[in-house]
Amino acid sequence: MKAATLALALIFASSCGLIGSLRPGPTIAPVISATFLSVHLFVGDEGDAQERSRIPQLRDAIAAALPNAWATATAGRGQLALRTDGDIDVELDGTNGTSALTQHSSGGRVTSRTIAVHTIDGNRRLTVAELMATVLHELGHIWCCFGPGTKDGHWAETPTDFSSVGLMYSPMNCRVTRGSDPICPSVFSERELAEMKLTGP
């Protein structure tokens, strides 16, 4: 079967309304380490009846796979645990929208971080593989990407071919073969790991 490439636009959020805004670079309060990261994954209240019935299954599938996916994505240098009091909240939102990391600030300091992961793109309901890549991408935004060679929190260049390595592009390309689930990037590149302070063996 002929493979086609599906471009998923995973855009980095630029603000958090009246609550706070993203800083021009990564902040350290509260401290979050990519080496030992905890996530609170939960289901939001939005979505049509079909999506609300599907989201608990999506949550369970993502929850079961995310710790190993994080270890793989970080080349074995990071660990992730699911906890109700996690370092960061990840909400599965059953609506169409742009998935994004939002940092909430008070007095110029980051007080909390939230990731909204939308499970619908246009009129298409996203698969677990696509949502997993989205979660990894948005978690990567806690540390990446700032400074020269970046644009709006992503690498400035856009790859033309699919690669499983490199999660911090916009759009992020997944490989789609008719009749099969999409195959999406699943491993942070070395420069992304460097941004996350995960260099070394």
GROMACS .gro file of C-alpha atoms in nm:
model
  201
    1MET     CA    1   0.000   0.000   0.000
    2LYS     CA    2   0.114   0.348  -0.073
    3ALA     CA    3   0.217   0.552   0.230
    4ALA     CA    4   0.117   0.913   0.267
    5THR     CA    5   0.249   1.163   0.518
    6LEU     CA    6   0.011   1.326   0.760
    7ALA     CA    7   0.123   1.658   0.905
    8LEU     CA    8   0.000   1.718   1.257
    9ALA     CA    9   0.014   2.080   1.360
   10LEU     CA   10   0.119   2.071   1.723
   11ILE     CA   11   0.154   2.440   1.799
   12PHE     CA   12   0.323   2.575   2.114
   13ALA     CA   13   0.093   2.793   2.325
   14SER     CA   14   0.198   3.155   2.363
   15SER     CA   15  -0.003   3.259   2.666
   16CYS     CA   16  -0.232   3.154   2.949
   17GLY     CA   17  -0.493   3.427   2.931
   18LEU     CA   18  -0.517   3.633   3.247
   19ILE     CA   19  -0.355   3.366   3.464
   20GLY     CA   20  -0.002   3.398   3.335
   21SER     CA   21   0.221   3.372   3.033
   22LEU     CA   22   0.510   3.176   2.895
   23ARG     CA   23   0.852   3.316   2.975
   24PRO     CA   24   1.104   3.386   2.698
   25GLY     CA   25   1.306   3.089   2.825
   26PRO     CA   26   1.263   2.792   3.058
   27THR     CA   27   1.202   2.866   3.424
   28ILE     CA   28   1.294   2.664   3.729
   29ALA     CA   29   1.007   2.723   3.971
   30PRO     CA   30   0.857   2.484   4.047
   31VAL     CA   31   1.153   2.265   3.953
   32ILE     CA   32   1.067   1.989   3.706
   33SER     CA   33   1.329   1.738   3.602
   34ALA     CA   34   1.313   1.533   3.283
   35THR     CA   35   1.512   1.270   3.470
   36PHE     CA   36   1.232   1.203   3.719
   37LEU     CA   37   0.900   1.341   3.595
   38SER     CA   38   0.552   1.276   3.734
   39VAL     CA   39   0.232   1.336   3.539
   40HIS     CA   40  -0.131   1.364   3.642
   41LEU     CA   41  -0.326   1.235   3.339
   42PHE     CA   42  -0.700   1.296   3.352
   43VAL     CA   43  -1.010   1.327   3.136
   44GLY     CA   44  -1.170   1.666   3.079
   45ASP     CA   45  -1.544   1.736   3.075
   46GLU     CA   46  -1.572   1.849   2.712
   47GLY     CA   47  -1.662   1.659   2.396
   48ASP     CA   48  -1.960   1.509   2.217
   49ALA     CA   49  -2.116   1.184   2.333
   50GLN     CA   50  -1.901   0.970   2.104
   51GLU     CA   51  -1.579   1.132   2.221
   52ARG     CA   52  -1.674   1.122   2.588
   53SER     CA   53  -1.732   0.748   2.557
   54ARG     CA   54  -1.395   0.703   2.380
   55ILE     CA   55  -1.172   0.916   2.603
   56PRO     CA   56  -1.153   0.682   2.907
   57GLN     CA   57  -1.014   0.411   2.678
   58LEU     CA   58  -0.767   0.659   2.530
   59ARG     CA   59  -0.660   0.765   2.880
   60ASP     CA   60  -0.608   0.405   2.990
   61ALA     CA   61  -0.405   0.324   2.677
   62ILE     CA   62  -0.188   0.634   2.713
   63ALA     CA   63  -0.142   0.578   3.087
   64ALA     CA   64  -0.031   0.219   3.029
   65ALA     CA   65   0.221   0.318   2.760
   66LEU     CA   66   0.349   0.659   2.872
   67PRO     CA   67   0.617   0.553   3.127
   68ASN     CA   68   0.786   0.324   2.873
   69ALA     CA   69   0.733   0.578   2.595
   70TRP     CA   70   0.909   0.846   2.803
   71ALA     CA   71   1.200   0.611   2.878
   72THR     CA   72   1.231   0.530   2.506
   73ALA     CA   73   1.195   0.894   2.400
   74THR     CA   74   1.472   1.000   2.640
   75ALA     CA   75   1.709   0.716   2.540
   76GLY     CA   76   1.667   0.559   2.883
   77ARG     CA   77   1.780   0.876   3.062
   78GLY     CA   78   1.440   0.977   3.197
   79GLN     CA   79   1.176   0.814   3.413
   80LEU     CA   80   0.807   0.907   3.427
   81ALA     CA   81   0.546   0.811   3.686
   82LEU     CA   82   0.171   0.870   3.684
   83ARG     CA   83   0.045   1.032   4.005
   84THR     CA   84  -0.261   1.229   4.109
   85ASP     CA   85  -0.025   1.493   4.252
   86GLY     CA   86   0.207   1.495   3.951
   87ASP     CA   87   0.453   1.768   3.854
   88ILE     CA   88   0.232   1.856   3.559
   89ASP     CA   89  -0.135   1.810   3.473
   90VAL     CA   90  -0.218   1.656   3.134
   91GLU     CA   91  -0.585   1.685   3.039
   92LEU     CA   92  -0.740   1.486   2.756
   93ASP     CA   93  -0.987   1.732   2.604
   94GLY     CA   94  -1.248   1.571   2.380
   95THR     CA   95  -1.279   1.867   2.147
   96ASN     CA   96  -1.117   1.998   1.832
   97GLY     CA   97  -0.831   2.234   1.909
   98THR     CA   98  -0.458   2.298   1.931
   99SER     CA   99  -0.284   2.092   2.198
  100ALA     CA  100  -0.059   2.312   2.408
  101LEU     CA  101   0.147   2.356   2.722
  102THR     CA  102   0.042   2.649   2.939
  103GLN     CA  103   0.252   2.782   3.226
  104HIS     CA  104   0.066   2.965   3.500
  105SER     CA  105   0.255   3.247   3.671
  106SER     CA  106   0.223   3.453   3.984
  107GLY     CA  107   0.460   3.735   4.073
  108GLY     CA  108   0.680   3.654   3.776
  109ARG     CA  109   0.733   3.292   3.882
  110VAL     CA  110   0.583   2.978   3.733
  111THR     CA  111   0.345   2.820   3.983
  112SER     CA  112   0.202   2.534   3.775
  113ARG     CA  113   0.196   2.387   3.428
  114THR     CA  114  -0.094   2.231   3.237
  115ILE     CA  115  -0.105   2.049   2.905
  116ALA     CA  116  -0.433   2.034   2.714
  117VAL     CA  117  -0.434   1.749   2.463
  118HIS     CA  118  -0.721   1.776   2.215
  119THR     CA  119  -0.838   1.439   2.087
  120ILE     CA  120  -0.997   1.574   1.767
  121ASP     CA  121  -0.819   1.741   1.474
  122GLY     CA  122  -1.070   1.905   1.242
  123ASN     CA  123  -1.330   1.635   1.185
  124ARG     CA  124  -1.090   1.347   1.258
  125ARG     CA  125  -1.065   1.161   1.588
  126LEU     CA  126  -0.697   1.111   1.670
  127THR     CA  127  -0.546   0.770   1.737
  128VAL     CA  128  -0.353   0.665   2.047
  129ALA     CA  129  -0.027   0.682   1.847
  130GLU     CA  130  -0.094   1.042   1.746
  131LEU     CA  131  -0.200   1.141   2.097
  132MET     CA  132   0.109   0.977   2.247
  133ALA     CA  133   0.333   1.179   2.015
  134THR     CA  134   0.138   1.490   2.113
  135VAL     CA  135   0.184   1.423   2.485
  136LEU     CA  136   0.559   1.366   2.441
  137HIS     CA  137   0.587   1.680   2.226
  138GLU     CA  138   0.405   1.898   2.478
  139LEU     CA  139   0.603   1.756   2.771
  140GLY     CA  140   0.918   1.843   2.575
  141HIS     CA  141   0.804   2.205   2.569
  142ILE     CA  142   0.873   2.231   2.942
  143TRP     CA  143   1.240   2.261   2.842
  144CYS     CA  144   1.253   2.300   2.463
  145CYS     CA  145   1.308   2.496   2.248
  146PHE     CA  146   1.450   2.843   2.301
  147GLY     CA  147   1.723   3.062   2.154
  148PRO     CA  148   1.896   3.057   1.815
  149GLY     CA  149   1.759   2.812   1.561
  150THR     CA  150   1.411   2.808   1.716
  151LYS     CA  151   1.078   2.967   1.637
  152ASP     CA  152   0.776   2.977   1.870
  153GLY     CA  153   0.917   2.698   2.084
  154HIS     CA  154   1.006   2.468   1.795
  155TRP     CA  155   1.310   2.411   1.577
  156ALA     CA  156   1.306   2.668   1.298
  157GLU     CA  157   1.374   2.418   1.019
  158THR     CA  158   1.110   2.171   0.905
  159PRO     CA  159   1.213   1.818   0.803
  160THR     CA  160   1.088   1.705   0.464
  161ASP     CA  161   1.102   1.329   0.535
  162PHE     CA  162   0.957   1.124   0.816
  163SER     CA  163   1.191   1.031   1.099
  164SER     CA  164   1.117   0.865   1.433
  165VAL     CA  165   1.384   1.091   1.589
  166GLY     CA  166   1.302   1.453   1.668
  167LEU     CA  167   0.979   1.550   1.843
  168MET     CA  168   1.006   1.927   1.863
  169TYR     CA  169   0.903   2.037   1.514
  170SER     CA  170   0.589   2.214   1.400
  171PRO     CA  171   0.427   2.059   1.211
  172MET     CA  172   0.536   1.717   1.334
  173ASN     CA  173   0.508   1.454   1.062
  174CYS     CA  174   0.354   1.111   1.111
  175ARG     CA  175   0.372   0.834   0.852
  176VAL     CA  176   0.031   0.704   0.753
  177THR     CA  177  -0.032   0.381   0.566
  178ARG     CA  178  -0.388   0.309   0.462
  179GLY     CA  179  -0.543   0.054   0.693
  180SER     CA  180  -0.282   0.101   0.967
  181ASP     CA  181  -0.237   0.333   1.263
  182PRO     CA  182  -0.007   0.631   1.202
  183ILE     CA  183   0.359   0.596   1.298
  184CYS     CA  184   0.476   0.913   1.468
  185PRO     CA  185   0.811   1.039   1.599
  186SER     CA  186   0.887   0.871   1.929
  187VAL     CA  187   1.246   0.968   2.027
  188PHE     CA  188   1.389   1.305   2.126
  189SER     CA  189   1.696   1.406   1.926
  190GLU     CA  190   2.031   1.464   2.097
  191ARG     CA  191   1.989   1.841   2.081
  192GLU     CA  192   1.643   1.808   2.236
  193LEU     CA  193   1.786   1.589   2.511
  194ALA     CA  194   2.054   1.853   2.567
  195GLU     CA  195   1.779   2.116   2.613
  196MET     CA  196   1.622   1.881   2.868
  197LYS     CA  197   1.953   1.838   3.053
  198LEU     CA  198   1.960   1.470   2.960
  199THR     CA  199   2.297   1.451   2.793
  200GLY     CA  200   2.535   1.164   2.855
  201PRO     CA  201   2.492   0.787   2.870
   0.00000   0.00000   0.00000
